[in-house]
Coordinates of C-alpha atoms in Angstrom, one line a residue:
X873 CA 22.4 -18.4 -9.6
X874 CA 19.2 -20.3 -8.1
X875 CA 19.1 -20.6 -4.5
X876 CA 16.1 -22.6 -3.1
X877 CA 13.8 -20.7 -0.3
X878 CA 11.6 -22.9 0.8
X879 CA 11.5 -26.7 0.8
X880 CA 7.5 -27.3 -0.1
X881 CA 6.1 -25.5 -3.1
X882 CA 3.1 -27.4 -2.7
X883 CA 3.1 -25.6 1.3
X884 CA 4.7 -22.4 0.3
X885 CA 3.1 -19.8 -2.0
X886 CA 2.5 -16.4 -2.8
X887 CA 5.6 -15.2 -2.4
X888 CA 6.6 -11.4 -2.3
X889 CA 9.6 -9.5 -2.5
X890 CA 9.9 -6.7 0.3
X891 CA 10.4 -3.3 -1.2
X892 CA 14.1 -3.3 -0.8
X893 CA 15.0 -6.3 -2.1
X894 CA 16.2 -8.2 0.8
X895 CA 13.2 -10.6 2.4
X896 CA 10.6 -12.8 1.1
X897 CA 7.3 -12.8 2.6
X898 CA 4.7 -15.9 1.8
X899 CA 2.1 -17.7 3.2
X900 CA 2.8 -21.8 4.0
X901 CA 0.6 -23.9 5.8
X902 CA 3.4 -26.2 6.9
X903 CA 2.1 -25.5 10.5
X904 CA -0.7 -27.1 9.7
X905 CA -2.5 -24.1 9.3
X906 CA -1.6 -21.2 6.9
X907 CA 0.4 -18.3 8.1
X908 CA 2.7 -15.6 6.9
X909 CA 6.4 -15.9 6.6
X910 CA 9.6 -14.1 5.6
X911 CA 12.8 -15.7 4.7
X912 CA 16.2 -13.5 3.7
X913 CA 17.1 -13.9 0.0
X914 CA 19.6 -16.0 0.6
X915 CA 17.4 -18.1 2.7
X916 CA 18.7 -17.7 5.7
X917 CA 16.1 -15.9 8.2
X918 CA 13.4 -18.2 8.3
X919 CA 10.9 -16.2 10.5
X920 CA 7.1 -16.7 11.1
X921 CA 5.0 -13.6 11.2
X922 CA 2.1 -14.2 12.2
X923 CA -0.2 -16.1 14.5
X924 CA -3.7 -16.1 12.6
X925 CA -4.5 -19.4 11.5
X926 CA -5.7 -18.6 8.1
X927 CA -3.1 -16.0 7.2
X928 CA -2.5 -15.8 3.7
X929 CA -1.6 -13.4 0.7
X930 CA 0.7 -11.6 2.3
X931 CA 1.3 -7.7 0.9
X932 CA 4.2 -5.1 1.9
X933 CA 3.1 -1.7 2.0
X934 CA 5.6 0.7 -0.7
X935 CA 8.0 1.6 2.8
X936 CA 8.4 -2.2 4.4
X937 CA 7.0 -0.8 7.2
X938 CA 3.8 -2.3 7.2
X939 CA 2.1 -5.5 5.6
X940 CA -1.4 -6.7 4.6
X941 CA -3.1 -10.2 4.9
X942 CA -6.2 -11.6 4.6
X943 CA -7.9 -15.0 5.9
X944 CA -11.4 -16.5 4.4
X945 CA -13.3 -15.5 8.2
X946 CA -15.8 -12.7 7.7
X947 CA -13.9 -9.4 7.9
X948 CA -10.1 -11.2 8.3
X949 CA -8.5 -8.4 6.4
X950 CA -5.6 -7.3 8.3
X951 CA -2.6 -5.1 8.8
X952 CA 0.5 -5.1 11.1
X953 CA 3.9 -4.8 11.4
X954 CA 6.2 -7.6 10.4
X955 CA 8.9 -6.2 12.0
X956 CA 7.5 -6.2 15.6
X957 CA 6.9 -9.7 17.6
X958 CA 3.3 -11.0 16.7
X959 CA 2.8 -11.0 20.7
X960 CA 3.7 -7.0 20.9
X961 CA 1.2 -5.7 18.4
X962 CA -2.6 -5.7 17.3
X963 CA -3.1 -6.6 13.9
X964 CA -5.7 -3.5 12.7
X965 CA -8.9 -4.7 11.1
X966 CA -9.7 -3.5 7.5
X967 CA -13.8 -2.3 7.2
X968 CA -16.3 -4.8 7.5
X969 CA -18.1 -6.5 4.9
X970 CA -21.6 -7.0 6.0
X971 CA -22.4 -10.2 4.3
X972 CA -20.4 -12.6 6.6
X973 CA -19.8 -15.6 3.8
X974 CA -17.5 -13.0 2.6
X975 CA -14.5 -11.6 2.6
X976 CA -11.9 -8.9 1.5
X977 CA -8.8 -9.9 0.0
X978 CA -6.1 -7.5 -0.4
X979 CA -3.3 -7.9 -3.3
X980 CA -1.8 -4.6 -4.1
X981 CA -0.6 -1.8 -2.2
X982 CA -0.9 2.0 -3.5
X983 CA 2.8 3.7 -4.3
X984 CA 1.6 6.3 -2.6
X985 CA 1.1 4.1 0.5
X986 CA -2.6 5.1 1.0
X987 CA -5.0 2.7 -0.5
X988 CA -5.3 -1.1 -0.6
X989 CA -6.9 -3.2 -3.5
X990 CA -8.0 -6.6 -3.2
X991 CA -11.0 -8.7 -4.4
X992 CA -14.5 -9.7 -3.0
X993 CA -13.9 -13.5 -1.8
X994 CA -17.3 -15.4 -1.9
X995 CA -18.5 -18.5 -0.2
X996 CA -18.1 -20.8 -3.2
X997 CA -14.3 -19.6 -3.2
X998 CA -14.9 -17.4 -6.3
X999 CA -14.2 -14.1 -6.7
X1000 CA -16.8 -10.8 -7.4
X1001 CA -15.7 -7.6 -7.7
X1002 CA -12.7 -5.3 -7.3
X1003 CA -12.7 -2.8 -4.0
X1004 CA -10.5 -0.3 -2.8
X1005 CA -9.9 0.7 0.6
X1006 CA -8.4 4.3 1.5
X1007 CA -6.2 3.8 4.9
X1008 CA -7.9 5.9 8.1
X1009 CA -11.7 5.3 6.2
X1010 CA -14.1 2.9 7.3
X1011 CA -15.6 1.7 3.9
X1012 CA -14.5 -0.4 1.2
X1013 CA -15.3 1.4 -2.3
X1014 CA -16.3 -1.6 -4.9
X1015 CA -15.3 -0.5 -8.3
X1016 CA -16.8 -3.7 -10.2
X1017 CA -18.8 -6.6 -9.5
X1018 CA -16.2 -8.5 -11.2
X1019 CA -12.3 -9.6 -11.4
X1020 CA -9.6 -10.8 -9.6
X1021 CA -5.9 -10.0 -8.9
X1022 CA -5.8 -6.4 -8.7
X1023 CA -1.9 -4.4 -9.1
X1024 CA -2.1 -0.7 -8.8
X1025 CA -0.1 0.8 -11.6
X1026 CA 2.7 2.5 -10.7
X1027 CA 1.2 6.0 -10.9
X1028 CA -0.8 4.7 -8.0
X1029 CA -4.3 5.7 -9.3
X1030 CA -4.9 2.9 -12.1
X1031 CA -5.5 -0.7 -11.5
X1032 CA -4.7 -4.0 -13.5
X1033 CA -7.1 -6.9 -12.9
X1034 CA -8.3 -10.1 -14.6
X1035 CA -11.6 -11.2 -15.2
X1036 CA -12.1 -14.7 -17.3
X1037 CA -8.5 -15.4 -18.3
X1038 CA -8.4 -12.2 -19.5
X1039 CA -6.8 -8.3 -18.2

């Protein structure tokens, strides 16, 4: 059976299932500014996760420990803890990018737990280039100039990503 979620596709998107199966997590600008959510899949459990007005593309790390967002603000890739209060935690900064029209944004999460892919945002809201960052390093690796929408594999060392319609 369908149950309904939400109550604004147009608001609420990107939605992601935790890794056991029981929230939701998306971004909605029904604030008036976009921020990360979780709802229960029954929709009960409504529940605002963060408080960084630009929050979006939300991504659970493999345990459901941990979760990755990014905003379009120079270097506003994040991490935290969406099971914590907003107010009792420090979201950690993902490395720097050092042209500041741009910015990293993260879509998949290694199985392993260890690496986050995501795409090269540019100032024209395109896309250009697939990066990988290893958790406790301070770099981004770029791995093309190119793509969008990168999903590691399941054997955690192989990517999937579009470029031009096309994977």
């Amino acid at each position: 059976s369908q149950v309904q979620l939400t109550n604004n596709a147009a608001r609420d998107r990107a939605a992601r299932w935790s890794p056991d199966g029981r929230r939701i997590a998306f971004y909605s600008d029904s604030t008036g500014q976009m921020e990360i959510w979780a709802v229960n899949r029954d929709g009960s459990g409504l529940q605002q996760l963060t408080r960084s007005p630009g929050a979006h593309y939300p991504v659970w790390s493999p345990d459901g420990l941990w979760m990755a967002y990014s905003t379009h603000r120079p270097n506003g890739a994040f991490i935290f803890e969406p099971g914590r209060p907003w107010e009792a935690q420090t979201p950690k900064p993902l490395p720097a990018i050092p042209d500041p029209t741009q910015s990293f944004e993260i879509w998949s999460w290694s199985s392993d737990g260890r690496r986050l892919a995501g795409q090269k945002h540019l100032a024209d809201l395109s896309h250009g280039g697939i990066g990988i960052h290893e958790l406790g390093s301070s770099t981004i690796e770029w791995l093309t100039t190119f793509g969008e929408w990168p999903v590691f594999l399941k054997d955690g060392r192989r990517i999937l990503f579009s470029f031009q319609g096309k994977l």
